[in-house]
Amino acid sequence: MIKTGIEALSFYTPHRYLKLATLAERQGIDPEKFSRGIGQDKIALPGHDEDIVTMAAEAARPLIDRYGADGIDTVLFATETGIDQSKAAGIYVHQLLGLSPNCRNVELKQACYSATPALQLACSYVARRPDRKVLVIASDVARYDRDSSGEATQGAGAVAMLISAEPKVLEIGAISGLFCEDIMDFWRPNHRRTPLFDGKYSTLRYLNALVEAWRDYQANGGKAYEDFSRFCYHLPFSRMGEKAHRHLAKSAKAPLDMDQALAGMEYNRVVGNAYTASIYLALTSTLENSAEDLAGKSIGLFSYGSGATGEFFDATVVPGYRDHLFTDRHKALLKDRVAVEYDDYVSLWDAPAAQDGAELTLPDEAQGRYRLASINDNKRIYIDKNA
Ligand code: CAA
């Protein structure tokens, strides 16, 4: 069987963040509620001229610069913070990256889950067409009402993955465990900028979906728990990963080793939730922050999307994978960010939404190569600063 998987992966997150200690001070609560209780230190904040398209293009650019665009004939864009009900966000990214016009391009949605079916579809496609590559991008802005229980779990980021029949980082296994149920744990009707959610209930349904997907993975002939070296979870906040890992070990009647999941939480602790990108940020964090060489080791991944869907699948780390990571770039990106004061956070949060037909020129703030310059005549104008 043809091996398929991730040839390379790269992430991007905006240059500004809010320290959760700042939020705790403002709310008059113990900062440990955030640092220990939910396991988060910082939340990334997009500027006025950044959105899912600019973050996606920033995440994908290093892949194109290093591996070229030859063979890419499909862009799959996963998001739950879409900017248009009709046009796929990936079409803007396709133009910004200068990809071939002979390309299919589509957006996928199912809460935080949709990058996983995108990855699976991409692997199936390149198995059929090993001369082709697929660009899978997950990009989201996690935004909750201020003073809601979700406020400390905001964040923003994008992960881009080059999927091919020459995986240089991870080979994706063919077996998945699947679970789907119709529930209202977290959702965002079209007329709302922020989601509605039942926080505690959502964490319980997440854990239930994990066990159901794991059982299905086992029933389908998946690997045994002890075959896995690392586990990666969808991380709405890093403590959810700890809860998930404890729950899975108990369900599998296996000894708990939290070190198997901790490296995957490092980046997420300082970025916050990035919805569809979150599990792939955790995967990047696992690969880049595990001191041990993971070559040949198996990683178990659990992807969750409220509403709800869950998928457990496995990946095997390819020898030489470290040569295909962007570790230095990612660490510099996180290190060079700036903390904002509470009032600046509020003014970013309160930035008015575009009004029908109104002209909007956006302040030049983005530190990356791409920015949303304006919205004129209901059309979004993106700029490549290097063009
Ligand atoms: N020091 C240390 N720990 C403290 C503390 C302190 N001073 N004060 C409180 N804590 C602990 C609590 O004991 C609690 O721990 P346990 O979970 O072990 O009980 C933890 O901090 C959280 O505190 P609360 O129980 O008071 O809960 P909360 O009101 O802060 O809400 C939450 C937590 C429900 C997760 C909330 O952040 C939320 O609603 N988030 C948005 C929804 C979400 O992320 N759901 C996750 C599953 S759905 C999903 O995964 C999809 C998605 O991306 C949204």
Coordinates of N, CA, C and O and ligand atoms in Angstrom, one line a residue, residues 30 32-33 36-38 112 144 149-150 153 185-186 197 199-200 202-203 206 234 236-237 239-240 243 273 275 304 306, ligand 1:
D30 N -8.1 34.5 41.3 CA -6.8 34.0 41.4 C -6.3 33.6 40.0 O -6.9 32.8 39.3
E32 N -4.2 31.5 39.2 CA -4.0 30.0 39.1 C -5.2 29.3 38.6 O -5.1 28.2 38.1
K33 N -6.4 30.0 38.7 CA -7.6 29.4 38.1 C -7.3 29.2 36.6 O -7.7 28.2 36.0
R36 N -3.4 27.0 36.2 CA -3.5 25.5 36.6 C -4.9 25.0 36.3 O -5.0 23.9 35.8
G37 N -6.0 25.7 36.6 CA -7.3 25.2 36.5 C -7.7 24.9 35.1 O -8.3 23.8 34.8
I38 N -7.4 25.8 34.1 CA -7.6 25.4 32.7 C -6.3 25.2 31.9 O -6.4 24.9 30.7
C112 N -14.6 22.2 15.5 CA -13.1 22.1 15.5 C -12.5 20.9 14.8 O -11.3 20.7 14.8
Y144 N -14.9 34.4 22.3 CA -16.1 34.2 23.2 C -16.5 35.5 23.8 O -15.7 36.4 23.8
S149 N -17.6 32.3 30.6 CA -16.6 31.3 31.1 C -15.6 30.9 30.0 O -14.6 30.4 30.3
G150 N -16.0 31.2 28.8 CA -15.1 30.9 27.7 C -14.0 31.9 27.4 O -13.1 31.7 26.6
T153 N -10.5 31.1 27.2 CA -10.1 30.0 26.3 C -10.1 30.5 24.8 O -10.3 29.8 23.9
D185 N -23.7 21.4 22.4 CA -22.7 21.7 23.4 C -22.0 23.0 23.1 O -21.5 23.7 24.0
F186 N -21.9 23.3 21.8 CA -21.2 24.6 21.4 C -21.6 24.8 19.9 O -21.5 23.8 19.1
F197 N -22.7 28.2 24.1 CA -22.1 27.0 24.5 C -22.5 26.7 25.9 O -22.9 27.5 26.7
G199 N -20.5 25.1 28.7 CA -19.1 24.7 28.9 C -18.9 23.4 29.5 O -18.2 22.5 29.0
K200 N -19.5 23.2 30.7 CA -19.2 21.9 31.4 C -19.7 20.7 30.6 O -19.1 19.7 30.5
S202 N -20.0 20.5 27.5 CA -19.2 20.3 26.3 C -18.0 19.4 26.7 O -17.5 18.5 25.9
T203 N -17.4 19.7 27.9 CA -16.2 18.9 28.2 C -16.6 17.4 28.5 O -15.9 16.5 28.1
Y206 N -17.1 15.8 25.1 CA -15.8 15.6 24.5 C -15.2 14.3 25.0 O -14.8 13.4 24.2
H234 N -7.4 17.3 20.7 CA -7.9 18.7 20.4 C -7.8 19.4 21.8 O -8.3 18.9 22.8
P236 N -9.0 22.7 23.5 CA -9.7 24.0 23.6 C -9.0 24.8 24.7 O -9.0 26.0 24.7
F237 N -8.4 24.1 25.6 CA -7.5 24.7 26.7 C -6.7 23.5 27.1 O -7.1 22.3 27.0
R239 N -5.6 22.0 29.8 CA -6.1 21.1 30.8 C -7.1 20.1 30.3 O -7.2 19.0 30.8
M240 N -7.8 20.4 29.2 CA -8.7 19.4 28.6 C -7.9 18.2 28.1 O -8.4 17.1 28.1
K243 N -7.3 16.0 31.0 CA -8.5 15.3 31.4 C -8.7 14.1 30.4 O -9.0 13.0 30.7
N273 N -7.1 28.6 22.2 CA -7.8 27.7 21.3 C -7.7 28.3 19.9 O -7.7 29.5 19.7
Y275 N -9.4 26.4 17.5 CA -10.5 25.5 16.9 C -9.9 24.4 16.0 O -9.2 23.5 16.5
Y304 N -11.8 16.4 18.0 CA -13.2 16.6 18.4 C -13.8 17.9 17.8 O -13.1 18.9 17.7
S306 N -17.5 20.0 18.3 CA -18.7 20.1 19.0 C -19.9 19.9 18.0 O -19.8 20.2 16.8
Ligands
CAA1 N1 -6.5 27.3 41.3 C1 -6.4 26.2 40.6 N2 -7.5 25.6 40.0 C2 -8.6 26.3 40.0 C3 -8.8 27.5 40.8 C4 -7.6 28.0 41.4 N3 -7.6 29.2 42.1 N4 -10.0 27.9 40.6 C5 -10.7 27.0 39.9 N5 -9.8 26.1 39.5 C6 -10.1 24.9 38.7 C7 -11.5 24.3 39.0 O1 -11.4 23.4 40.2 C8 -11.8 23.5 37.8 O2 -11.0 22.3 37.8 P1 -11.7 20.9 37.3 O3 -12.0 21.1 35.9 O4 -10.7 19.9 37.6 O5 -13.0 20.8 38.1 C9 -11.1 24.4 36.7 O6 -10.3 25.3 37.3 C10 -12.2 25.2 35.9 O7 -12.9 26.0 36.8 P2 -14.5 26.0 36.8 O8 -14.9 24.6 37.2 O9 -14.9 27.1 37.7 O10 -15.0 26.2 35.4 P3 -15.1 27.5 34.5 O11 -16.4 28.2 34.8 O12 -13.9 28.3 34.4 O13 -15.3 26.9 33.0 C11 -14.9 25.7 31.1 C12 -14.4 26.0 32.5 C13 -16.3 25.1 31.1 C14 -14.0 24.7 30.3 C15 -14.9 27.1 30.3 O14 -13.6 27.5 30.1 C16 -15.6 27.0 29.0 O15 -16.9 27.1 29.0 N6 -14.9 27.0 27.9 C17 -15.5 27.0 26.5 C18 -16.0 25.7 26.1 C19 -15.0 24.7 25.9 O16 -13.8 24.9 25.6 N7 -15.3 23.4 26.0 C20 -14.4 22.3 25.8 C21 -15.0 21.1 25.1 S1 -15.8 21.5 23.6 C22 -14.5 21.6 22.5 O17 -13.5 21.1 22.7 C23 -14.8 22.4 21.2 C24 -14.1 23.7 21.3 O18 -13.0 23.9 21.0 C25 -14.9 24.8 21.9

